[in-house]
Amino acid sequence: MDGYVPVATHETLQRKLKAELEQNDELLAELKKAKRGGHASRGMKERPGREREEEVELLSEALKRKESTIRELEHGLKAMGEECASLQQKNKLLVSEREQNDKTEELEAAQREAENEKKRADRYKETAKSRKEELTAMEEKLEEAKRKVRRLERSLEKKQTEHEEQRDRQQRKVDELQGRLEEKEAEHQSKPAADSRESSKAEGEVDGRIKQEKREGRGVKKTQIEETTVEEEQAAESQSAVQRSEGAKGETGGVETEDKRETEAIVEKENRGRVKTTEERSASKEQDRERRKGLEESLQAREGRSASRDQRR
């Protein structure tokens, strides 16, 4: 009887007790009338004294039986009431126990949820720690990349400075040789035709030195960066010097030598090589600028992401 209270049985006993009490009251009324010698309400006619006494005795016995039944009913009703109270108490205990169990289950569920939250928090901490380590490593790589860029810039500036100094030295040598060539041309123009062969020999020596200086300069320029306009000016000046030398020889009636043809071919080849080298260096320089630009954009993007993460934290 898990929490069940027999309310219907209790009410049935109460109705039965009420009916018995009503019958008992009727019997008492009949008995009183019989003792007084009056007429009974149930069609009892007036009888002689002996019959009336028997009637009274019968009514008394019936009354006793009814009283006994009433006492039994009252006793059963009392027992039923006690049982009902016990069941109600048990029901209260069961309800309380069920509520306690529900609270225990809720508490256990809350504890499990708290444990899950703690695990999630621990995982988040581990992830945050890992992300922080990754961020630190990325920042270190970023700093290293910045230092590398600065080293490359310093190296490039140093090479440019060295190249400019080398170019200036080569230019001074070329200017010096051109001045000497012009002096030789002037001397050649002032001498008679008999001295033209000696002048051609001297010019060949000067041209040989010019070619040697240009070869040395070209060897340096192949590994360094220089501006196209300067190289073109030098090439134009060298070509102009050769043309001036050839023009001077034409005026004096000199004969073009094999050395001069070789000099012209070398100068032309050098000019073509210089233009090609300049284009290659320009392309290389453009690639360097693009790489630096891409690296700077990557560094700025990483710095932006790092700042965004710091703001979120």
PDB file of C-alpha atoms in Angstrom:
ATOM      1  CA  MET A   1       0.000   0.000   0.000  1.00  0.00           C
ATOM      2  CA  ASP A   2       2.590   2.503  -1.161  1.00  0.00           C
ATOM      3  CA  GLY A   3       1.047   5.805  -0.066  1.00  0.00           C
ATOM      4  CA  TYR A   4      -2.580   4.573  -0.525  1.00  0.00           C
ATOM      5  CA  VAL A   5      -5.173   5.669   2.041  1.00  0.00           C
ATOM      6  CA  PRO A   6      -8.478   3.588   2.083  1.00  0.00           C
ATOM      7  CA  VAL A   7     -10.774   6.604   2.233  1.00  0.00           C
ATOM      8  CA  ALA A   8     -13.703   4.720   0.656  1.00  0.00           C
ATOM      9  CA  THR A   9     -13.580   1.980   3.308  1.00  0.00           C
ATOM     10  CA  HIS A  10     -13.535   4.569   6.088  1.00  0.00           C
ATOM     11  CA  GLU A  11     -16.563   6.378   4.659  1.00  0.00           C
ATOM     12  CA  THR A  12     -18.445   3.077   4.230  1.00  0.00           C
ATOM     13  CA  LEU A  13     -17.925   2.260   7.906  1.00  0.00           C
ATOM     14  CA  GLN A  14     -19.144   5.698   8.903  1.00  0.00           C
ATOM     15  CA  ARG A  15     -22.344   5.304   6.846  1.00  0.00           C
ATOM     16  CA  LYS A  16     -22.943   1.851   8.302  1.00  0.00           C
ATOM     17  CA  LEU A  17     -22.423   3.168  11.850  1.00  0.00           C
ATOM     18  CA  LYS A  18     -24.855   5.992  11.183  1.00  0.00           C
ATOM     19  CA  ALA A  19     -27.493   3.535   9.946  1.00  0.00           C
ATOM     20  CA  GLU A  20     -27.009   1.306  13.006  1.00  0.00           C
ATOM     21  CA  LEU A  21     -27.346   4.300  15.314  1.00  0.00           C
ATOM     22  CA  GLU A  22     -30.610   5.272  13.614  1.00  0.00           C
ATOM     23  CA  GLN A  23     -31.938   1.724  13.995  1.00  0.00           C
ATOM     24  CA  ASN A  24     -30.808   1.749  17.604  1.00  0.00           C
ATOM     25  CA  ASP A  25     -32.727   4.952  18.205  1.00  0.00           C
ATOM     26  CA  GLU A  26     -35.844   3.412  16.677  1.00  0.00           C
ATOM     27  CA  LEU A  27     -35.522   0.321  18.865  1.00  0.00           C
ATOM     28  CA  LEU A  28     -35.102   2.467  21.946  1.00  0.00           C
ATOM     29  CA  ALA A  29     -38.249   4.368  21.031  1.00  0.00           C
ATOM     30  CA  GLU A  30     -40.171   1.096  20.530  1.00  0.00           C
ATOM     31  CA  LEU A  31     -38.854  -0.224  23.819  1.00  0.00           C
ATOM     32  CA  LYS A  32     -39.945   2.860  25.686  1.00  0.00           C
ATOM     33  CA  LYS A  33     -43.412   2.698  24.208  1.00  0.00           C
ATOM     34  CA  ALA A  34     -43.657  -0.985  25.023  1.00  0.00           C
ATOM     35  CA  LYS A  35     -42.698  -0.377  28.641  1.00  0.00           C
ATOM     36  CA  ARG A  36     -45.270   2.397  28.936  1.00  0.00           C
ATOM     37  CA  GLY A  37     -47.916   0.159  27.416  1.00  0.00           C
ATOM     38  CA  GLY A  38     -48.437   2.372  24.445  1.00  0.00           C
ATOM     39  CA  HIS A  39     -48.785   1.349  20.829  1.00  0.00           C
ATOM     40  CA  ALA A  40     -45.701   0.554  18.829  1.00  0.00           C
ATOM     41  CA  SER A  41     -45.037   2.354  15.605  1.00  0.00           C
ATOM     42  CA  ARG A  42     -44.579  -0.858  13.653  1.00  0.00           C
ATOM     43  CA  GLY A  43     -48.159  -2.072  13.754  1.00  0.00           C
ATOM     44  CA  MET A  44     -47.901  -3.503  17.258  1.00  0.00           C
ATOM     45  CA  LYS A  45     -51.309  -3.933  18.748  1.00  0.00           C
ATOM     46  CA  GLU A  46     -52.098  -3.767  22.372  1.00  0.00           C
ATOM     47  CA  ARG A  47     -51.560  -7.173  23.919  1.00  0.00           C
ATOM     48  CA  PRO A  48     -51.986  -8.627  27.349  1.00  0.00           C
ATOM     49  CA  GLY A  49     -49.274  -8.035  29.973  1.00  0.00           C
ATOM     50  CA  ARG A  50     -47.498 -11.324  29.377  1.00  0.00           C
ATOM     51  CA  GLU A  51     -47.156 -10.735  25.685  1.00  0.00           C
ATOM     52  CA  ARG A  52     -46.079  -7.208  26.291  1.00  0.00           C
ATOM     53  CA  GLU A  53     -43.315  -8.351  28.609  1.00  0.00           C
ATOM     54  CA  GLU A  54     -42.105 -10.812  26.007  1.00  0.00           C
ATOM     55  CA  GLU A  55     -42.191  -8.038  23.456  1.00  0.00           C
ATOM     56  CA  VAL A  56     -40.107  -5.869  25.770  1.00  0.00           C
ATOM     57  CA  GLU A  57     -37.585  -8.637  26.309  1.00  0.00           C
ATOM     58  CA  LEU A  58     -37.267  -9.204  22.589  1.00  0.00           C
ATOM     59  CA  LEU A  59     -36.778  -5.526  22.005  1.00  0.00           C
ATOM     60  CA  SER A  60     -34.218  -5.381  24.820  1.00  0.00           C
ATOM     61  CA  GLU A  61     -32.256  -8.241  23.306  1.00  0.00           C
ATOM     62  CA  ALA A  62     -32.418  -6.629  19.893  1.00  0.00           C
ATOM     63  CA  LEU A  63     -31.262  -3.394  21.442  1.00  0.00           C
ATOM     64  CA  LYS A  64     -28.345  -5.157  23.114  1.00  0.00           C
ATOM     65  CA  ARG A  65     -27.379  -6.747  19.835  1.00  0.00           C
ATOM     66  CA  LYS A  66     -27.537  -3.385  18.128  1.00  0.00           C
ATOM     67  CA  GLU A  67     -25.438  -1.805  20.853  1.00  0.00           C
ATOM     68  CA  SER A  68     -22.919  -4.624  20.483  1.00  0.00           C
ATOM     69  CA  THR A  69     -22.883  -4.074  16.728  1.00  0.00           C
ATOM     70  CA  ILE A  70     -22.469  -0.336  17.290  1.00  0.00           C
ATOM     71  CA  ARG A  71     -19.539  -0.962  19.641  1.00  0.00           C
ATOM     72  CA  GLU A  72     -17.955  -3.259  17.067  1.00  0.00           C
ATOM     73  CA  LEU A  73     -18.495  -0.671  14.387  1.00  0.00           C
ATOM     74  CA  GLU A  74     -17.074   2.059  16.608  1.00  0.00           C
ATOM     75  CA  HIS A  75     -14.091  -0.155  17.419  1.00  0.00           C
ATOM     76  CA  GLY A  76     -13.579  -0.953  13.718  1.00  0.00           C
ATOM     77  CA  LEU A  77     -14.003   2.706  12.849  1.00  0.00           C
ATOM     78  CA  LYS A  78     -11.447   3.657  15.478  1.00  0.00           C
ATOM     79  CA  ALA A  79      -9.009   1.014  14.196  1.00  0.00           C
ATOM     80  CA  MET A  80      -9.650   2.144  10.683  1.00  0.00           C
ATOM     81  CA  GLY A  81      -9.010   5.755  11.703  1.00  0.00           C
ATOM     82  CA  GLU A  82      -5.751   4.762  13.364  1.00  0.00           C
ATOM     83  CA  GLU A  83      -4.753   2.799  10.276  1.00  0.00           C
ATOM     84  CA  CYS A  84      -5.737   5.746   8.135  1.00  0.00           C
ATOM     85  CA  ALA A  85      -3.621   8.090  10.270  1.00  0.00           C
ATOM     86  CA  SER A  86      -0.723   5.643  10.076  1.00  0.00           C
ATOM     87  CA  LEU A  87      -1.076   5.399   6.340  1.00  0.00           C
ATOM     88  CA  GLN A  88      -1.267   9.158   6.048  1.00  0.00           C
ATOM     89  CA  GLN A  89       1.870   9.475   8.152  1.00  0.00           C
ATOM     90  CA  LYS A  90       3.549   6.854   6.010  1.00  0.00           C
ATOM     91  CA  ASN A  91       2.356   8.700   2.944  1.00  0.00           C
ATOM     92  CA  LYS A  92       3.892  11.909   4.275  1.00  0.00           C
ATOM     93  CA  LEU A  93       7.131  10.073   4.936  1.00  0.00           C
ATOM     94  CA  LEU A  94       7.094   8.625   1.435  1.00  0.00           C
ATOM     95  CA  VAL A  95       6.375  12.015  -0.081  1.00  0.00           C
ATOM     96  CA  SER A  96       9.148  13.563   2.002  1.00  0.00           C
ATOM     97  CA  GLU A  97      11.498  10.755   1.001  1.00  0.00           C
ATOM     98  CA  ARG A  98      10.581  11.211  -2.645  1.00  0.00           C
ATOM     99  CA  GLU A  99      11.192  14.946  -2.384  1.00  0.00           C
ATOM    100  CA  GLN A 100      14.494  14.229  -0.690  1.00  0.00           C
ATOM    101  CA  ASN A 101      15.407  11.826  -3.481  1.00  0.00           C
ATOM    102  CA  ASP A 102      14.448  14.430  -6.053  1.00  0.00           C
ATOM    103  CA  LYS A 103      16.600  16.983  -4.282  1.00  0.00           C
ATOM    104  CA  THR A 104      19.435  14.469  -4.114  1.00  0.00           C
ATOM    105  CA  GLU A 105      19.115  13.811  -7.839  1.00  0.00           C
ATOM    106  CA  GLU A 106      19.036  17.542  -8.513  1.00  0.00           C
ATOM    107  CA  LEU A 107      22.094  17.980  -6.316  1.00  0.00           C
ATOM    108  CA  GLU A 108      23.911  15.182  -8.134  1.00  0.00           C
ATOM    109  CA  ALA A 109      22.935  16.682 -11.490  1.00  0.00           C
ATOM    110  CA  ALA A 110      24.186  20.077 -10.322  1.00  0.00           C
ATOM    111  CA  GLN A 111      27.433  18.482  -9.155  1.00  0.00           C
ATOM    112  CA  ARG A 112      27.867  16.734 -12.508  1.00  0.00           C
ATOM    113  CA  GLU A 113      27.187  19.986 -14.309  1.00  0.00           C
ATOM    114  CA  ALA A 114      29.726  21.753 -12.089  1.00  0.00           C
ATOM    115  CA  GLU A 115      32.297  19.061 -12.850  1.00  0.00           C
ATOM    116  CA  ASN A 116      31.611  19.406 -16.566  1.00  0.00           C
ATOM    117  CA  GLU A 117      31.962  23.169 -16.316  1.00  0.00           C
ATOM    118  CA  LYS A 118      35.243  22.723 -14.463  1.00  0.00           C
ATOM    119  CA  LYS A 119      36.506  20.355 -17.158  1.00  0.00           C
ATOM    120  CA  ARG A 120      35.487  22.827 -19.855  1.00  0.00           C
ATOM    121  CA  ALA A 121      37.234  25.607 -17.959  1.00  0.00           C
ATOM    122  CA  ASP A 122      40.375  23.469 -17.658  1.00  0.00           C
ATOM    123  CA  ARG A 123      40.274  22.720 -21.372  1.00  0.00           C
ATOM    124  CA  TYR A 124      39.799  26.403 -22.100  1.00  0.00           C
ATOM    125  CA  LYS A 125      42.774  27.240 -19.899  1.00  0.00           C
ATOM    126  CA  GLU A 126      44.896  24.647 -21.674  1.00  0.00           C
ATOM    127  CA  THR A 127      43.789  26.001 -25.043  1.00  0.00           C
ATOM    128  CA  ALA A 128      44.469  29.570 -23.938  1.00  0.00           C
ATOM    129  CA  LYS A 129      47.898  28.523 -22.668  1.00  0.00           C
ATOM    130  CA  SER A 130      48.672  26.769 -25.944  1.00  0.00           C
ATOM    131  CA  ARG A 131      47.448  29.768 -27.934  1.00  0.00           C
ATOM    132  CA  LYS A 132      49.551  32.063 -25.778  1.00  0.00           C
ATOM    133  CA  GLU A 133      52.619  29.910 -26.406  1.00  0.00           C
ATOM    134  CA  GLU A 134      51.866  29.940 -30.135  1.00  0.00           C
ATOM    135  CA  LEU A 135      51.431  33.707 -29.997  1.00  0.00           C
ATOM    136  CA  THR A 136      54.744  34.080 -28.159  1.00  0.00           C
ATOM    137  CA  ALA A 137      56.462  31.890 -30.752  1.00  0.00           C
ATOM    138  CA  MET A 138      54.897  33.907 -33.568  1.00  0.00           C
ATOM    139  CA  GLU A 139      56.004  37.153 -31.929  1.00  0.00           C
ATOM    140  CA  GLU A 140      59.530  35.781 -31.630  1.00  0.00           C
ATOM    141  CA  LYS A 141      59.460  34.790 -35.303  1.00  0.00           C
ATOM    142  CA  LEU A 142      58.122  38.246 -36.115  1.00  0.00           C
ATOM    143  CA  GLU A 143      60.955  39.920 -34.225  1.00  0.00           C
ATOM    144  CA  GLU A 144      63.469  37.644 -35.920  1.00  0.00           C
ATOM    145  CA  ALA A 145      61.956  38.494 -39.307  1.00  0.00           C
ATOM    146  CA  LYS A 146      62.162  42.205 -38.475  1.00  0.00           C
ATOM    147  CA  ARG A 147      65.795  41.830 -37.461  1.00  0.00           C
ATOM    148  CA  LYS A 148      66.495  39.920 -40.679  1.00  0.00           C
ATOM    149  CA  VAL A 149      64.815  42.652 -42.711  1.00  0.00           C
ATOM    150  CA  ARG A 150      66.898  45.293 -40.946  1.00  0.00           C
ATOM    151  CA  ARG A 151      70.067  43.277 -41.582  1.00  0.00           C
ATOM    152  CA  LEU A 152      69.132  42.925 -45.247  1.00  0.00           C
ATOM    153  CA  GLU A 153      68.424  46.636 -45.493  1.00  0.00           C
ATOM    154  CA  ARG A 154      71.766  47.481 -43.882  1.00  0.00           C
ATOM    155  CA  SER A 155      73.526  44.997 -46.171  1.00  0.00           C
ATOM    156  CA  LEU A 156      71.765  46.474 -49.189  1.00  0.00           C
ATOM    157  CA  GLU A 157      72.702  49.994 -48.143  1.00  0.00           C
ATOM    158  CA  LYS A 158      76.282  48.892 -47.610  1.00  0.00           C
ATOM    159  CA  LYS A 159      76.415  47.232 -51.029  1.00  0.00           C
ATOM    160  CA  GLN A 160      74.870  50.281 -52.644  1.00  0.00           C
ATOM    161  CA  THR A 161      77.432  52.501 -50.951  1.00  0.00           C
ATOM    162  CA  GLU A 162      80.280  50.235 -52.027  1.00  0.00           C
ATOM    163  CA  HIS A 163      78.894  50.141 -55.542  1.00  0.00           C
ATOM    164  CA  GLU A 164      78.625  53.912 -55.700  1.00  0.00           C
ATOM    165  CA  GLU A 165      82.197  54.250 -54.459  1.00  0.00           C
ATOM    166  CA  GLN A 166      83.397  51.658 -56.991  1.00  0.00           C
ATOM    167  CA  ARG A 167      81.435  53.395 -59.731  1.00  0.00           C
ATOM    168  CA  ASP A 168      82.966  56.732 -58.801  1.00  0.00           C
ATOM    169  CA  ARG A 169      86.464  55.223 -58.902  1.00  0.00           C
ATOM    170  CA  GLN A 170      85.792  53.623 -62.280  1.00  0.00           C
ATOM    171  CA  GLN A 171      84.337  56.870 -63.562  1.00  0.00           C
ATOM    172  CA  ARG A 172      87.421  58.787 -62.445  1.00  0.00           C
ATOM    173  CA  LYS A 173      89.652  56.255 -64.190  1.00  0.00           C
ATOM    174  CA  VAL A 174      87.565  56.459 -67.370  1.00  0.00           C
ATOM    175  CA  ASP A 175      87.658  60.244 -67.237  1.00  0.00           C
ATOM    176  CA  GLU A 176      91.417  60.147 -66.775  1.00  0.00           C
ATOM    177  CA  LEU A 177      91.863  57.755 -69.689  1.00  0.00           C
ATOM    178  CA  GLN A 178      89.536  59.792 -71.868  1.00  0.00           C
ATOM    179  CA  GLY A 179      91.538  62.911 -71.037  1.00  0.00           C
ATOM    180  CA  ARG A 180      94.733  61.179 -72.022  1.00  0.00           C
ATOM    181  CA  LEU A 181      93.073  59.938 -75.199  1.00  0.00           C
ATOM    182  CA  GLU A 182      92.003  63.445 -76.060  1.00  0.00           C
ATOM    183  CA  GLU A 183      95.565  64.644 -75.451  1.00  0.00           C
ATOM    184  CA  LYS A 184      96.861  61.926 -77.756  1.00  0.00           C
ATOM    185  CA  GLU A 185      94.304  62.909 -80.375  1.00  0.00           C
ATOM    186  CA  ALA A 186      95.415  66.514 -80.148  1.00  0.00           C
ATOM    187  CA  GLU A 187      99.035  65.488 -80.477  1.00  0.00           C
ATOM    188  CA  HIS A 188      98.099  63.226 -83.384  1.00  0.00           C
ATOM    189  CA  GLN A 189      96.372  66.061 -85.183  1.00  0.00           C
ATOM    190  CA  SER A 190      99.385  68.357 -84.709  1.00  0.00           C
ATOM    191  CA  LYS A 191     101.970  65.820 -85.975  1.00  0.00           C
ATOM    192  CA  PRO A 192     102.574  65.069 -89.631  1.00  0.00           C
ATOM    193  CA  ALA A 193     101.260  61.973 -91.318  1.00  0.00           C
ATOM    194  CA  ALA A 194     104.534  60.129 -90.689  1.00  0.00           C
ATOM    195  CA  ASP A 195     103.741  60.009 -86.979  1.00  0.00           C
ATOM    196  CA  SER A 196     100.205  58.600 -87.428  1.00  0.00           C
ATOM    197  CA  ARG A 197     101.406  55.014 -86.997  1.00  0.00           C
ATOM    198  CA  GLU A 198     102.977  55.819 -83.622  1.00  0.00           C
ATOM    199  CA  SER A 199      99.819  57.662 -82.610  1.00  0.00           C
ATOM    200  CA  SER A 200      97.694  54.642 -83.543  1.00  0.00           C
ATOM    201  CA  LYS A 201      99.925  52.453 -81.424  1.00  0.00           C
ATOM    202  CA  ALA A 202      99.565  54.787 -78.458  1.00  0.00           C
ATOM    203  CA  GLU A 203      95.816  54.911 -78.971  1.00  0.00           C
ATOM    204  CA  GLY A 204      95.751  51.119 -79.038  1.00  0.00           C
ATOM    205  CA  GLU A 205      97.534  51.034 -75.694  1.00  0.00           C
ATOM    206  CA  VAL A 206      95.089  53.538 -74.245  1.00  0.00           C
ATOM    207  CA  ASP A 207      92.128  51.599 -75.637  1.00  0.00           C
ATOM    208  CA  GLY A 208      93.572  48.408 -74.145  1.00  0.00           C
ATOM    209  CA  ARG A 209      93.756  50.050 -70.749  1.00  0.00           C
ATOM    210  CA  ILE A 210      90.196  51.332 -71.185  1.00  0.00           C
ATOM    211  CA  LYS A 211      89.004  47.829 -72.032  1.00  0.00           C
ATOM    212  CA  GLN A 212      90.820  46.408 -69.020  1.00  0.00           C
ATOM    213  CA  GLU A 213      89.307  49.010 -66.703  1.00  0.00           C
ATOM    214  CA  LYS A 214      85.867  48.361 -68.127  1.00  0.00           C
ATOM    215  CA  ARG A 215      86.274  44.613 -67.675  1.00  0.00           C
ATOM    216  CA  GLU A 216      87.194  45.161 -64.044  1.00  0.00           C
ATOM    217  CA  GLY A 217      84.261  47.522 -63.600  1.00  0.00           C
ATOM    218  CA  ARG A 218      81.880  45.085 -65.296  1.00  0.00           C
ATOM    219  CA  GLY A 219      82.983  42.289 -62.949  1.00  0.00           C
ATOM    220  CA  VAL A 220      82.006  44.403 -59.978  1.00  0.00           C
ATOM    221  CA  LYS A 221      78.776  45.678 -61.507  1.00  0.00           C
ATOM    222  CA  LYS A 222      77.500  42.197 -62.197  1.00  0.00           C
ATOM    223  CA  THR A 223      77.199  41.566 -58.441  1.00  0.00           C
ATOM    224  CA  GLN A 224      75.943  45.008 -57.369  1.00  0.00           C
ATOM    225  CA  ILE A 225      72.900  47.243 -57.954  1.00  0.00           C
ATOM    226  CA  GLU A 226      73.257  50.504 -59.972  1.00  0.00           C
ATOM    227  CA  GLU A 227      70.998  52.908 -61.783  1.00  0.00           C
ATOM    228  CA  THR A 228      70.331  52.435 -65.512  1.00  0.00           C
ATOM    229  CA  THR A 229      70.869  56.065 -66.454  1.00  0.00           C
ATOM    230  CA  VAL A 230      74.421  56.181 -65.043  1.00  0.00           C
ATOM    231  CA  GLU A 231      75.439  53.025 -66.904  1.00  0.00           C
ATOM    232  CA  GLU A 232      73.907  54.287 -70.138  1.00  0.00           C
ATOM    233  CA  GLU A 233      75.777  57.583 -69.748  1.00  0.00           C
ATOM    234  CA  GLN A 234      79.039  55.709 -69.217  1.00  0.00           C
ATOM    235  CA  ALA A 235      78.357  53.547 -72.272  1.00  0.00           C
ATOM    236  CA  ALA A 236      77.521  56.632 -74.317  1.00  0.00           C
ATOM    237  CA  GLU A 237      80.698  58.374 -73.173  1.00  0.00           C
ATOM    238  CA  SER A 238      82.816  55.315 -74.035  1.00  0.00           C
ATOM    239  CA  GLN A 239      81.192  55.048 -77.463  1.00  0.00           C
ATOM    240  CA  SER A 240      81.641  58.769 -78.004  1.00  0.00           C
ATOM    241  CA  ALA A 241      85.326  58.503 -77.116  1.00  0.00           C
ATOM    242  CA  VAL A 242      85.809  55.717 -79.650  1.00  0.00           C
ATOM    243  CA  GLN A 243      83.927  57.695 -82.297  1.00  0.00           C
ATOM    244  CA  ARG A 244      85.997  60.783 -81.588  1.00  0.00           C
ATOM    245  CA  SER A 245      89.173  58.729 -81.907  1.00  0.00           C
ATOM    246  CA  GLU A 246      88.010  57.256 -85.207  1.00  0.00           C
ATOM    247  CA  GLY A 247      87.001  60.708 -86.477  1.00  0.00           C
ATOM    248  CA  ALA A 248      90.398  62.123 -85.620  1.00  0.00           C
ATOM    249  CA  LYS A 249      92.137  59.316 -87.472  1.00  0.00           C
ATOM    250  CA  GLY A 250      89.909  59.900 -90.487  1.00  0.00           C
ATOM    251  CA  GLU A 251      90.860  63.545 -90.626  1.00  0.00           C
ATOM    252  CA  THR A 252      94.587  62.715 -90.610  1.00  0.00           C
ATOM    253  CA  GLY A 253      94.162  59.967 -93.183  1.00  0.00           C
ATOM    254  CA  GLY A 254      95.083  57.166 -90.792  1.00  0.00           C
ATOM    255  CA  VAL A 255      94.205  53.528 -91.476  1.00  0.00           C
ATOM    256  CA  GLU A 256      91.690  51.727 -89.169  1.00  0.00           C
ATOM    257  CA  THR A 257      93.537  49.016 -87.282  1.00  0.00           C
ATOM    258  CA  GLU A 258      92.378  45.610 -86.102  1.00  0.00           C
ATOM    259  CA  ASP A 259      92.662  46.787 -82.500  1.00  0.00           C
ATOM    260  CA  LYS A 260      90.163  49.583 -83.113  1.00  0.00           C
ATOM    261  CA  ARG A 261      87.631  47.207 -84.635  1.00  0.00           C
ATOM    262  CA  GLU A 262      88.095  44.915 -81.675  1.00  0.00           C
ATOM    263  CA  THR A 263      87.662  47.859 -79.304  1.00  0.00           C
ATOM    264  CA  GLU A 264      84.416  48.892 -80.997  1.00  0.00           C
ATOM    265  CA  ALA A 265      83.090  45.328 -80.872  1.00  0.00           C
ATOM    266  CA  ILE A 266      84.005  45.036 -77.179  1.00  0.00           C
ATOM    267  CA  VAL A 267      82.348  48.366 -76.359  1.00  0.00           C
ATOM    268  CA  GLU A 268      79.175  47.391 -78.227  1.00  0.00           C
ATOM    269  CA  LYS A 269      79.111  44.002 -76.512  1.00  0.00           C
ATOM    270  CA  GLU A 270      79.694  45.678 -73.178  1.00  0.00           C
ATOM    271  CA  ASN A 271      76.829  48.098 -73.801  1.00  0.00           C
ATOM    272  CA  ARG A 272      74.478  45.222 -74.635  1.00  0.00           C
ATOM    273  CA  GLY A 273      75.634  43.304 -71.572  1.00  0.00           C
ATOM    274  CA  ARG A 274      75.273  46.403 -69.429  1.00  0.00           C
ATOM    275  CA  VAL A 275      71.673  46.952 -70.570  1.00  0.00           C
ATOM    276  CA  LYS A 276      70.852  43.295 -70.024  1.00  0.00           C
ATOM    277  CA  THR A 277      72.501  43.285 -66.596  1.00  0.00           C
ATOM    278  CA  THR A 278      70.674  46.487 -65.707  1.00  0.00           C
ATOM    279  CA  GLU A 279      67.334  44.934 -66.697  1.00  0.00           C
ATOM    280  CA  GLU A 280      68.106  41.830 -64.655  1.00  0.00           C
ATOM    281  CA  ARG A 281      69.091  43.929 -61.660  1.00  0.00           C
ATOM    282  CA  SER A 282      65.982  46.085 -62.086  1.00  0.00           C
ATOM    283  CA  ALA A 283      63.839  42.933 -62.093  1.00  0.00           C
ATOM    284  CA  SER A 284      65.720  41.621 -59.067  1.00  0.00           C
ATOM    285  CA  LYS A 285      65.294  44.957 -57.337  1.00  0.00           C
ATOM    286  CA  GLU A 286      61.550  44.917 -58.105  1.00  0.00           C
ATOM    287  CA  GLN A 287      61.308  41.373 -56.717  1.00  0.00           C
ATOM    288  CA  ASP A 288      63.124  42.507 -53.565  1.00  0.00           C
ATOM    289  CA  ARG A 289      60.676  45.374 -53.158  1.00  0.00           C
ATOM    290  CA  GLU A 290      57.726  43.007 -53.628  1.00  0.00           C
ATOM    291  CA  ARG A 291      59.166  40.575 -51.072  1.00  0.00           C
ATOM    292  CA  ARG A 292      59.753  43.383 -48.576  1.00  0.00           C
ATOM    293  CA  LYS A 293      56.248  44.694 -49.177  1.00  0.00           C
ATOM    294  CA  GLY A 294      54.707  41.227 -48.676  1.00  0.00           C
ATOM    295  CA  LEU A 295      56.770  40.702 -45.537  1.00  0.00           C
ATOM    296  CA  GLU A 296      55.729  44.086 -44.114  1.00  0.00           C
ATOM    297  CA  GLU A 297      52.045  43.337 -44.844  1.00  0.00           C
ATOM    298  CA  SER A 298      52.385  39.928 -43.180  1.00  0.00           C
ATOM    299  CA  LEU A 299      54.044  41.527 -40.151  1.00  0.00           C
ATOM    300  CA  GLN A 300      51.311  44.168 -39.899  1.00  0.00           C
ATOM    301  CA  ALA A 301      48.583  41.504 -40.184  1.00  0.00           C
ATOM    302  CA  ARG A 302      50.188  39.439 -37.434  1.00  0.00           C
ATOM    303  CA  GLU A 303      50.526  42.492 -35.200  1.00  0.00           C
ATOM    304  CA  GLY A 304      46.835  43.282 -35.806  1.00  0.00           C
ATOM    305  CA  ARG A 305      45.779  39.743 -34.884  1.00  0.00           C
ATOM    306  CA  SER A 306      47.957  39.858 -31.771  1.00  0.00           C
ATOM    307  CA  ALA A 307      46.404  43.171 -30.692  1.00  0.00           C
ATOM    308  CA  SER A 308      42.888  41.786 -31.333  1.00  0.00           C
ATOM    309  CA  ARG A 309      43.594  38.725 -29.183  1.00  0.00           C
ATOM    310  CA  ASP A 310      44.949  40.936 -26.381  1.00  0.00           C
ATOM    311  CA  GLN A 311      41.785  43.070 -26.487  1.00  0.00           C
ATOM    312  CA  ARG A 312      39.523  39.980 -26.310  1.00  0.00           C
ATOM    313  CA  ARG A 313      41.457  38.653 -23.300  1.00  0.00           C
TER     314      ARG A 313
END
